[in-house]
PDB file of C-alpha atoms in Angstrom:
ATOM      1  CA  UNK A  13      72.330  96.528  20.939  1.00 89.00           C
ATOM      2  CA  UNK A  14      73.077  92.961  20.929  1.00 97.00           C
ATOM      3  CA  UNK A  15      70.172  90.741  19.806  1.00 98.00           C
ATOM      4  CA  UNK A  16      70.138  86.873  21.634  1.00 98.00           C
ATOM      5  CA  UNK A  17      68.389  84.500  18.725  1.00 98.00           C
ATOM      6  CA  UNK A  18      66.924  81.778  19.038  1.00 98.00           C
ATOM      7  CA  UNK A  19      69.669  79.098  17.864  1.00 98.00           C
ATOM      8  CA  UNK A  20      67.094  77.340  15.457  1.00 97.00           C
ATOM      9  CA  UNK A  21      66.620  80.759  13.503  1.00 97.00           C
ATOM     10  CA  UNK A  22      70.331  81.469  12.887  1.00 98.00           C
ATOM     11  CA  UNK A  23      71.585  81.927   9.651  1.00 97.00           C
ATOM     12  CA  UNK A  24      74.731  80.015   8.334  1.00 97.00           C
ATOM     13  CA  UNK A  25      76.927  82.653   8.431  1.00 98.00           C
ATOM     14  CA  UNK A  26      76.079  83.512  11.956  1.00 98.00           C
ATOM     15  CA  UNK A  27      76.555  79.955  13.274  1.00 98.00           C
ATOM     16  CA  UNK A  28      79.938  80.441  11.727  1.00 98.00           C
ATOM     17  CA  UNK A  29      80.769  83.325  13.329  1.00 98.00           C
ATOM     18  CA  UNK A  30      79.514  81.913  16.192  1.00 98.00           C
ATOM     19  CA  UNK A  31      81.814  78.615  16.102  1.00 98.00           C
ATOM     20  CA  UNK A  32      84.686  80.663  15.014  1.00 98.00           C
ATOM     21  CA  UNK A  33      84.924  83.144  17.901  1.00 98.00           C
ATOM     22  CA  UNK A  34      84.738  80.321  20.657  1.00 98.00           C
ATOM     23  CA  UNK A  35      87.222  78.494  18.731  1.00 98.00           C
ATOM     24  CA  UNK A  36      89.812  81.268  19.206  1.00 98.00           C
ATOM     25  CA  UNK A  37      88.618  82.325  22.493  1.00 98.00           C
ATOM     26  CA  UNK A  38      89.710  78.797  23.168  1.00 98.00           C
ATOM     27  CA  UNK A  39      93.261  78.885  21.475  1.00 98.00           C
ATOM     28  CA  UNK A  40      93.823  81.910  23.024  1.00 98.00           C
ATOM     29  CA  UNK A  41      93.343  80.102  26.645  1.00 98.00           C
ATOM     30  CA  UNK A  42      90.530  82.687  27.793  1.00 98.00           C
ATOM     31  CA  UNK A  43      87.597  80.208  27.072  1.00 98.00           C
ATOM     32  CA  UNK A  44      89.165  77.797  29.808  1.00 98.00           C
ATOM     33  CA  UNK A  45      89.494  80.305  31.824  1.00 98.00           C
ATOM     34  CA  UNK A  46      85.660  80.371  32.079  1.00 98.00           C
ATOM     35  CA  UNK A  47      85.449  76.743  32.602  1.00 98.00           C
ATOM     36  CA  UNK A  48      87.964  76.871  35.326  1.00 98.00           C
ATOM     37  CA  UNK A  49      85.945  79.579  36.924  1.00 98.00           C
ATOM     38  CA  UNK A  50      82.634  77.774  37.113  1.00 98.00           C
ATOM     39  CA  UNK A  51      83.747  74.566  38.271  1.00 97.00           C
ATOM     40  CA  UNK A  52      85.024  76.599  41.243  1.00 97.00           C
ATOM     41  CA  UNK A  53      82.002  77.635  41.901  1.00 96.00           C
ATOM     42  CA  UNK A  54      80.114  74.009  41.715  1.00 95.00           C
ATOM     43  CA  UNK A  55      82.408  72.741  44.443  1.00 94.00           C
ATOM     44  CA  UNK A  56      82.513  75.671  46.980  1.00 96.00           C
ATOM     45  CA  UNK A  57      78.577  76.412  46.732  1.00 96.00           C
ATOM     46  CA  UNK A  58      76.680  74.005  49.140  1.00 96.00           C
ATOM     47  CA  UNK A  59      73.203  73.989  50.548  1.00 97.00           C
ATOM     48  CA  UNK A  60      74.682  75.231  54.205  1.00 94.00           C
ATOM     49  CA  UNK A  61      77.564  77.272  53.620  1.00 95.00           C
ATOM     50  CA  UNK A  62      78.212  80.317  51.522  1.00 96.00           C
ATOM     51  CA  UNK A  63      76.829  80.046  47.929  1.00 98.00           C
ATOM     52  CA  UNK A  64      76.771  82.243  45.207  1.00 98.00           C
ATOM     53  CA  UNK A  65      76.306  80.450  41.872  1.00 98.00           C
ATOM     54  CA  UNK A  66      74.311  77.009  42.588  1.00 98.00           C
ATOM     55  CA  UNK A  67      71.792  76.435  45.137  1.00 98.00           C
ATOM     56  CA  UNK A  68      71.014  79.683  46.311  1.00 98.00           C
ATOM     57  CA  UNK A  69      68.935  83.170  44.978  1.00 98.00           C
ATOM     58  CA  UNK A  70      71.724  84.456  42.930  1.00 98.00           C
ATOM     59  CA  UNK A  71      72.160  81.313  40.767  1.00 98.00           C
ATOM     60  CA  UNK A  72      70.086  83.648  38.282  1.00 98.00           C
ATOM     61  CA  UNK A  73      72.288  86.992  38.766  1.00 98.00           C
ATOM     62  CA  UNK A  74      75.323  85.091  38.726  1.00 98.00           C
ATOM     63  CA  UNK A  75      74.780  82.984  35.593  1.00 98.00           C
ATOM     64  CA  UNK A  76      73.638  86.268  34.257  1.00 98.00           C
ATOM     65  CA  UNK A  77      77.115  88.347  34.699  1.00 98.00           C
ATOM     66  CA  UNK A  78      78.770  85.166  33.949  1.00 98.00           C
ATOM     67  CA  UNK A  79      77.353  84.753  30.213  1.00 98.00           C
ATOM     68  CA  UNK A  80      77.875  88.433  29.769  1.00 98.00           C
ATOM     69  CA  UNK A  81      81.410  88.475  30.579  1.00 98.00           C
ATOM     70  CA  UNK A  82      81.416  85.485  27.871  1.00 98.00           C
ATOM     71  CA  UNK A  83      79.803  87.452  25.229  1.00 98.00           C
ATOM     72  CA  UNK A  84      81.670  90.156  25.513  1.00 98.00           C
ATOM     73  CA  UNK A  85      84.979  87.822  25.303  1.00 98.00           C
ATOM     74  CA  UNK A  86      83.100  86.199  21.989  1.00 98.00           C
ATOM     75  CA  UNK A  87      82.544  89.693  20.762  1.00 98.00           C
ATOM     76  CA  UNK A  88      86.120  90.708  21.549  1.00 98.00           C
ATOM     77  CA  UNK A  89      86.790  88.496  18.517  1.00 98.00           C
ATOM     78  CA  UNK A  90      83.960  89.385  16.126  1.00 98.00           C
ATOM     79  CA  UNK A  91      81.518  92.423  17.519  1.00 98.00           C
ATOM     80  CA  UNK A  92      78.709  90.537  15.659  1.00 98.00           C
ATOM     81  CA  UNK A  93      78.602  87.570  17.783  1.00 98.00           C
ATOM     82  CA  UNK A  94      75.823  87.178  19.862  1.00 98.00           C
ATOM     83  CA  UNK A  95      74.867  83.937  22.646  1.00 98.00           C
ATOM     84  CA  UNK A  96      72.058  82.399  20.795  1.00 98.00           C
ATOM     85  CA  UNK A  97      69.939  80.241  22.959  1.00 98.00           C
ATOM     86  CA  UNK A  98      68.662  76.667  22.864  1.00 98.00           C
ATOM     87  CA  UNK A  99      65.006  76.601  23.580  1.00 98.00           C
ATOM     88  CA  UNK A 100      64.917  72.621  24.398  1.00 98.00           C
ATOM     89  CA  UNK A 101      61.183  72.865  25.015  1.00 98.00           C
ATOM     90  CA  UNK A 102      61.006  72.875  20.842  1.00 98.00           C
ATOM     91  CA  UNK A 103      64.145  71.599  20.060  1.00 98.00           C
ATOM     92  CA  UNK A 104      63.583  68.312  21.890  1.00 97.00           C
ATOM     93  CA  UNK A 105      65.726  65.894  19.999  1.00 97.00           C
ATOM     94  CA  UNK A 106      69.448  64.462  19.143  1.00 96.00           C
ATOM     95  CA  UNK A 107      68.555  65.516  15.416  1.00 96.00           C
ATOM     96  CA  UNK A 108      67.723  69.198  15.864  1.00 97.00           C
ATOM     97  CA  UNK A 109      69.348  71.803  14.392  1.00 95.00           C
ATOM     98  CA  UNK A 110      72.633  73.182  17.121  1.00 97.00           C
ATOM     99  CA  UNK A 111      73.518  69.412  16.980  1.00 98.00           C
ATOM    100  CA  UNK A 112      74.824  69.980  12.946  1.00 98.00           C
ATOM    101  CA  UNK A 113      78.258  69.387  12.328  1.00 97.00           C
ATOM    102  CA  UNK A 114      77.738  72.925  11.231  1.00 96.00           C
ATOM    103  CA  UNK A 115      77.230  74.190  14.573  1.00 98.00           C
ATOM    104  CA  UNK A 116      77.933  72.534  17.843  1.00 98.00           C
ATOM    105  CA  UNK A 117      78.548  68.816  16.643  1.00 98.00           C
ATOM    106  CA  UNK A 118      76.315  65.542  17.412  1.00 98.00           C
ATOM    107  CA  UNK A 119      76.027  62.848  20.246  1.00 98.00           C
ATOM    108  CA  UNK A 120      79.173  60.807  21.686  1.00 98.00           C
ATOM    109  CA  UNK A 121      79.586  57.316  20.560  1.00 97.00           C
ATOM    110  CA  UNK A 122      78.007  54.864  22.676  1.00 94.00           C
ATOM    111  CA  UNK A 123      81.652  53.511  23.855  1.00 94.00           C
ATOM    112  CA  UNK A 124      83.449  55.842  25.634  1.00 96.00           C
ATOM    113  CA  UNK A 125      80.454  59.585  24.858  1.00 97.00           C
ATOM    114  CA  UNK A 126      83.169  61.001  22.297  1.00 98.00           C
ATOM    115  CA  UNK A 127      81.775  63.498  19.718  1.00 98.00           C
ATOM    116  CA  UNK A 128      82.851  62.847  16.725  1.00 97.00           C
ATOM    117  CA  UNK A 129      81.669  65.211  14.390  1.00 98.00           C
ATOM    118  CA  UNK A 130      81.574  69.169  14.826  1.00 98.00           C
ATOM    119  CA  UNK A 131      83.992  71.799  15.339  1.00 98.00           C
ATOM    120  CA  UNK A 132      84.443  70.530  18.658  1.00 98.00           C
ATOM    121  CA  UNK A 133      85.197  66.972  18.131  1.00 98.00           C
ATOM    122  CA  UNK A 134      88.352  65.487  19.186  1.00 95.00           C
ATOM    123  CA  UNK A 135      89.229  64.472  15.466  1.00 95.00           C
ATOM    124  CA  UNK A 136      89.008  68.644  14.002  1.00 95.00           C
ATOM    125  CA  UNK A 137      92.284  69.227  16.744  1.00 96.00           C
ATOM    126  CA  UNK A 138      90.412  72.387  18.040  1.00 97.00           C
ATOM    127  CA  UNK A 139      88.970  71.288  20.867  1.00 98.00           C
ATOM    128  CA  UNK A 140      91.376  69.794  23.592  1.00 98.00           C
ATOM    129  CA  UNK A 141      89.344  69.234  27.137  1.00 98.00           C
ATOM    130  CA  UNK A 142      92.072  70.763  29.353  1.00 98.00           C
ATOM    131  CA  UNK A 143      90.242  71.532  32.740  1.00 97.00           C
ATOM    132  CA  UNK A 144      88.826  68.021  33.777  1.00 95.00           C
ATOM    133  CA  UNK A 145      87.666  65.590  35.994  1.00 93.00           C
ATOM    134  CA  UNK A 146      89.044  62.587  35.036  1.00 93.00           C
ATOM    135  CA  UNK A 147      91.570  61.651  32.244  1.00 93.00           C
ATOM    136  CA  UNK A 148      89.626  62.201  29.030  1.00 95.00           C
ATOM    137  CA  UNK A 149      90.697  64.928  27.028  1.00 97.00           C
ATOM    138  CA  UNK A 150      87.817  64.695  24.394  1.00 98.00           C
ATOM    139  CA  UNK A 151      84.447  66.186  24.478  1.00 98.00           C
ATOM    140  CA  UNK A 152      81.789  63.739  25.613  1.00 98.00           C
ATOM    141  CA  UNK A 153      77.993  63.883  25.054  1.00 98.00           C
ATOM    142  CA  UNK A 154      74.895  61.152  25.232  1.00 98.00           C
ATOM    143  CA  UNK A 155      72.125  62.898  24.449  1.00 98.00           C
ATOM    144  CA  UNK A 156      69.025  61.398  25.884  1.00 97.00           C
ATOM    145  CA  UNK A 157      70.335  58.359  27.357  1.00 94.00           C
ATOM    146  CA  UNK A 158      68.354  55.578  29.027  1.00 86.00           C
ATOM    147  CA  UNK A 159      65.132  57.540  27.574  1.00 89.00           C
ATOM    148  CA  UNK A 160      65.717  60.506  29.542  1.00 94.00           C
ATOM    149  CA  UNK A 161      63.319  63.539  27.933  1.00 97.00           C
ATOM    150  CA  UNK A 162      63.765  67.017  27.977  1.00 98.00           C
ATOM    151  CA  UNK A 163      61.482  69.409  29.868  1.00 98.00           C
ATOM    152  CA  UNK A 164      58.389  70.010  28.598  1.00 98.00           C
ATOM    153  CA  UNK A 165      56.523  74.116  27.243  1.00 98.00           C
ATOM    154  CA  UNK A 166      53.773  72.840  29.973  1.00 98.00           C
ATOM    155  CA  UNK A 167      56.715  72.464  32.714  1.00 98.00           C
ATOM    156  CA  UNK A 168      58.117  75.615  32.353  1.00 98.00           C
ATOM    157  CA  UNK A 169      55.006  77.388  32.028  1.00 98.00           C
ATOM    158  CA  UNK A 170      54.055  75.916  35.612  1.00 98.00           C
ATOM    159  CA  UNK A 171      57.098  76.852  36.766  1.00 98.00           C
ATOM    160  CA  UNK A 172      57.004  80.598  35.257  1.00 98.00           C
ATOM    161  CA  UNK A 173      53.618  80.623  37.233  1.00 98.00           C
ATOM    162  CA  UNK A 174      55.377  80.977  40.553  1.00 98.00           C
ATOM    163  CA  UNK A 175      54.762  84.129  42.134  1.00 98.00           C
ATOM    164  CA  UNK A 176      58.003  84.579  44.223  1.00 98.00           C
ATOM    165  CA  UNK A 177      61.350  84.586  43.251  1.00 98.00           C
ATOM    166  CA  UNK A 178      62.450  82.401  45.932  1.00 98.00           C
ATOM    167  CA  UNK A 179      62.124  81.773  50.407  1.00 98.00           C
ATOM    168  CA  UNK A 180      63.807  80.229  52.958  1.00 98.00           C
ATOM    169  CA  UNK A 181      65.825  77.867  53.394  1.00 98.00           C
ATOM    170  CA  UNK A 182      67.357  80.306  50.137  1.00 98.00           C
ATOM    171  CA  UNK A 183      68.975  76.502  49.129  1.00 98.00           C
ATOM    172  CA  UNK A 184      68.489  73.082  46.754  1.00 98.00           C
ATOM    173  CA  UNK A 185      65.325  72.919  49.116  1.00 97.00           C
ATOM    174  CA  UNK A 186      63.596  76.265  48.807  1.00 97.00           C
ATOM    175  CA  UNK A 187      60.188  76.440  46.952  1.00 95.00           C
ATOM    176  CA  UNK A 188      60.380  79.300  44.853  1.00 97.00           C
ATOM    177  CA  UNK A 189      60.654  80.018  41.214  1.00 98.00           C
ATOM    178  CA  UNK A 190      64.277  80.188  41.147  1.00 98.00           C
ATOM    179  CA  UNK A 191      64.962  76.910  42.695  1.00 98.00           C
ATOM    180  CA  UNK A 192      61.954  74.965  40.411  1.00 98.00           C
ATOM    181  CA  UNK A 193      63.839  76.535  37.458  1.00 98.00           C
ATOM    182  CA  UNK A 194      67.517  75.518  38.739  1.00 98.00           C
ATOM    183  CA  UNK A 195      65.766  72.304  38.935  1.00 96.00           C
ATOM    184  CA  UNK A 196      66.203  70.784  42.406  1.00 97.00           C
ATOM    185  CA  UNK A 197      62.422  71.340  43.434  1.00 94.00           C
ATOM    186  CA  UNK A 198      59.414  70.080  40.866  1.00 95.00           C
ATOM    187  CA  UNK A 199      59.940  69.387  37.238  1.00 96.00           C
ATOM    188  CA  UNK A 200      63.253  70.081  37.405  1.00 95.00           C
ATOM    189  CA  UNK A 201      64.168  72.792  34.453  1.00 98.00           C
ATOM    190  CA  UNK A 202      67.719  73.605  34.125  1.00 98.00           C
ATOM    191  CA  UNK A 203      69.232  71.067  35.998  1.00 98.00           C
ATOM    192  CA  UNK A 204      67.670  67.929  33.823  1.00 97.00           C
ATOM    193  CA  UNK A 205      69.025  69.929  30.676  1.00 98.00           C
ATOM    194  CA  UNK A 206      72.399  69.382  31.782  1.00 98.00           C
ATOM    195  CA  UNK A 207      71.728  65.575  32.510  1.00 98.00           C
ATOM    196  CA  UNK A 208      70.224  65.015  29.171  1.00 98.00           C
ATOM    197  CA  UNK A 209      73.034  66.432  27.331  1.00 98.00           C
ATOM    198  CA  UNK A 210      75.243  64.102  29.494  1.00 98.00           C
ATOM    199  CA  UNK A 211      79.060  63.982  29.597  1.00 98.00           C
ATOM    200  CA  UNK A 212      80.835  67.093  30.378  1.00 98.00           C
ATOM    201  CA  UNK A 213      77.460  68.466  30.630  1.00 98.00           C
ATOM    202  CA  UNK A 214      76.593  67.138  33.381  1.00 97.00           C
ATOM    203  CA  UNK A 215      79.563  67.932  35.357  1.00 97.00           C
ATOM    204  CA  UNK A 216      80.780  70.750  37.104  1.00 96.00           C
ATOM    205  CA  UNK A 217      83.059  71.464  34.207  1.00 98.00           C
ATOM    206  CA  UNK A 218      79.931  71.639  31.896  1.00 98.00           C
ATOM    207  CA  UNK A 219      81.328  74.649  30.104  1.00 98.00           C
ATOM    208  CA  UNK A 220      83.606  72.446  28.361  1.00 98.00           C
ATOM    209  CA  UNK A 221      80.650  71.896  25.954  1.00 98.00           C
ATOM    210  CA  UNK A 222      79.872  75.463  23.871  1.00 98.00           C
ATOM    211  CA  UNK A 223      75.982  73.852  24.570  1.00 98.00           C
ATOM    212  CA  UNK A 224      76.421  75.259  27.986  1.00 98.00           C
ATOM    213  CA  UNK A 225      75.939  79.105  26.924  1.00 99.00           C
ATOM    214  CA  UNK A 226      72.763  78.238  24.672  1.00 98.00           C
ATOM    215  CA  UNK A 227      71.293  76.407  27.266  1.00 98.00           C
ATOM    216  CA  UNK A 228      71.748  78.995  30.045  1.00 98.00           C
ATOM    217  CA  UNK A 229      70.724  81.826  27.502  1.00 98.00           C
ATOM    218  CA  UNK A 230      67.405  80.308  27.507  1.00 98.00           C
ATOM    219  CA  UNK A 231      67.536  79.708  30.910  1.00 98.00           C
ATOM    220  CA  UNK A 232      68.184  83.318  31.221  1.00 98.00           C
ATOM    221  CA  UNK A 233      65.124  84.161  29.316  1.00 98.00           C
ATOM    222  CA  UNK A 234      63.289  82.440  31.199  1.00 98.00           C
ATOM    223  CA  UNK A 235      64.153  84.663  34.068  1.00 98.00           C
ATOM    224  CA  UNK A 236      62.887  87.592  31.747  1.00 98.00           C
ATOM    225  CA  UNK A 237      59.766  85.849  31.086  1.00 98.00           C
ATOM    226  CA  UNK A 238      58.926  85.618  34.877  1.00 98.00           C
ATOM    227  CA  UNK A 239      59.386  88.953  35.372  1.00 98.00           C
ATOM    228  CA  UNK A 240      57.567  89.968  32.768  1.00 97.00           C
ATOM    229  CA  UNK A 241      54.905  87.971  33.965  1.00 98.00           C
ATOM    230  CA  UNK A 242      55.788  88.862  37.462  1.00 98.00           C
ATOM    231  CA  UNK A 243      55.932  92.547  37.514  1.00 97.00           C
ATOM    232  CA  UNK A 244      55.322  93.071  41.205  1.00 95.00           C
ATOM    233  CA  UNK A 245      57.911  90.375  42.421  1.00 97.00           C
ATOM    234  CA  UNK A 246      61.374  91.220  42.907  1.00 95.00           C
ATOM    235  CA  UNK A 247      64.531  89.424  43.730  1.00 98.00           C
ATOM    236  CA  UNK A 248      64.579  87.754  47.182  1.00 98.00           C
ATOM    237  CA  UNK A 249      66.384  87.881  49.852  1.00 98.00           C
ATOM    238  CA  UNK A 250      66.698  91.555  50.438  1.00 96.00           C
ATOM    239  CA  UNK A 251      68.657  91.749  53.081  1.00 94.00           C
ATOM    240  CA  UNK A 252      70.662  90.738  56.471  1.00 94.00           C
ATOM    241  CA  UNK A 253      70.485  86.894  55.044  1.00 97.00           C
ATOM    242  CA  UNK A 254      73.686  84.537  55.792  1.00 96.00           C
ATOM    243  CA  UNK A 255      75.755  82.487  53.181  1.00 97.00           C
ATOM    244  CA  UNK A 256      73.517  83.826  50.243  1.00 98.00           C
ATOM    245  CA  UNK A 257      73.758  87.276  48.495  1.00 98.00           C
ATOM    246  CA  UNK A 258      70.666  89.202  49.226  1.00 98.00           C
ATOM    247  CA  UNK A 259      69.601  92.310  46.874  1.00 98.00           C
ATOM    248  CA  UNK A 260      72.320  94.837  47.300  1.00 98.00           C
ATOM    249  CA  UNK A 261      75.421  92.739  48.112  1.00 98.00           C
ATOM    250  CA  UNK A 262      78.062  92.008  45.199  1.00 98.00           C
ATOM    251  CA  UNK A 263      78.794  88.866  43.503  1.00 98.00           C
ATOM    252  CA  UNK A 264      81.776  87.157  43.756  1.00 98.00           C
ATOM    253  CA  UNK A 265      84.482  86.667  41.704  1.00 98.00           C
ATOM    254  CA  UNK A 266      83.684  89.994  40.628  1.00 98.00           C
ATOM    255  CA  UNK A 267      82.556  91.979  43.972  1.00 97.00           C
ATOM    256  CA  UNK A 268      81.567  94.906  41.496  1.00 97.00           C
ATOM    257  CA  UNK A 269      78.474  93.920  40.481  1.00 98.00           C
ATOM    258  CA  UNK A 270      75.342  92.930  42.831  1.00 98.00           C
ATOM    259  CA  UNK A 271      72.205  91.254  41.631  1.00 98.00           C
ATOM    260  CA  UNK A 272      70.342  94.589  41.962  1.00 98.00           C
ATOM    261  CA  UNK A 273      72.433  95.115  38.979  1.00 98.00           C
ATOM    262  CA  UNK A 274      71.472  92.845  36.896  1.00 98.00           C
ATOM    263  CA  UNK A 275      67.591  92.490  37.628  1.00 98.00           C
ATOM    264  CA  UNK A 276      66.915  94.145  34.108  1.00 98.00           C
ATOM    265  CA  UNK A 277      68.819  92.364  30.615  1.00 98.00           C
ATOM    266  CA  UNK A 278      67.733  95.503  28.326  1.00 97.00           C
ATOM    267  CA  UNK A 279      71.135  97.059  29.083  1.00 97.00           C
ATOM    268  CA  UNK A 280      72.855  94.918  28.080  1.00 97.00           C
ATOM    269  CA  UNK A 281      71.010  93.059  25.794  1.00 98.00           C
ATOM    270  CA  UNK A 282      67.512  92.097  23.966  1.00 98.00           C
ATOM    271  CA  UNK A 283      66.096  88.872  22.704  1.00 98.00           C
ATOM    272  CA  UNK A 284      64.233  88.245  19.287  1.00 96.00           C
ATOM    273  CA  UNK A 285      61.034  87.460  21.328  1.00 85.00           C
ATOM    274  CA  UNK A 286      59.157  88.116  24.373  1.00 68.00           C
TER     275      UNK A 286
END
């Protein structure tokens, strides 16, 4: 069973592992694939039309099958690997630990965001940004800038209070706890991670940075969490809903897989705490 760690708790040989297989899944071509795949989804998912990964109830479902079909890529390439997640409620700052050369590399230079240390700076010849929205070819980071913070344990816990998944409108202006955790309602959760990060991050090609799969591991277990906490609540809409995916309707790209599916991680996979 494969175990999702905490990123702060990894050892060094599993950060290496970890590094290693995304490097090759990159070479190979399949990790742009990814990239290629979500940015798809950012532009064709809007607050009145169809939407299936942003903005609507299966944002959780979909990120869900998304990071799965990842890990299994990763452990295509080494059956150890595991997504470790980045709890940024602890790990709050541009010196913690998954920003090592090590492990995922540090902040961008103040003139133009480039990371220059890392696996995945421009300088080790690895990493070459090849699905884009602009010219740069480098990956770009600026962690924290203009004194933007990271959520809070106290946010998240007020947002894991919620009692229902989410309600209509089922969009960026529903008041649920799917959309406060997405981050366009309240404290904004998962959407002001992405911001803080900055750079790739915080565009619809965000996968560019390897970041991108800790961050929505945790976000992931965070969905856990709720349910956990939620045991009674179940995933809205359930049915007959238009331009959203209600219980038993599949998922594109896939159309195998419906979020009915994919209410319950254990499966598939465990985490190293509750």
């Amino acid at each position: 069973m494969t175990v999702r760690k905490n990123q702060a708790a990894l050892t060094t040989d599993e950060k290496r592992r970890f590094v290693a297989a995304v490097l090759e899944l990159k070479r190979s071509g399949r990790y742009d694939e990814f990239v290629r795949t979500h940015n798809a989804f950012i532009l064709a998912d809007t607050d009145n039309g169809e939407r299936t990964g942003h903005r609507s109830p299966s944002f959780l479902p979909w990120h869900r099958r998304f990071l799965l079909e990842f890990e299994q890529a990763l452990q295509s390439v080494d059956s150890s690997v595991a997504l470790p997640y980045w709890d940024w409620t602890a790990d709050r700052t541009a010196r913690a630990s998954l920003w090592a050369p090590d492990f995922l590399g540090g902040d961008g230079r103040s003139l133009d965001g480039r990371v220059m240390d890392g696996p995945f700076a421009a300088s080790a010849g690895n990493w070459p940004v090849n699905v884009r929205v602009d010219g740069r070819t480098f990956l770009r980071r600026s962690l924290g800038a203009g004194g933007r913070q990271l959520p809070t344990r106290a946010e998240v816990d007020s947002v894991l209070a919620i009692p229902t998944y989410d309600m209509p409108p089922w969009n960026s202006a529903s008041d649920g706890f799917r959309n406060h955790l997405e981050g366009w309602r309240g404290v904004n959760l998962h959407n002001r991670v992405h911001v803080w990060v900055g750079g790739q991050m915080a565009t619809g090609v965000s996968p560019n940075d390897p970041v991108f799969w800790l961050h929505h591991a945790f976000v992931d277990k965070l969905w856990a969490d709720w349910q956990r906490l939620h045991p009674q609540a179940t995933y809205l809409p359930g049915g007959g809903t238009p331009n959203v995916v209600d219980l038993g309707e599949t998922m594109k790209p896939w159309n195998d897989v419906r979020p009915a599916d994919l209410l319950d991680h254990r499966p598939h996979y465990t985490f190293d705490a509750a």
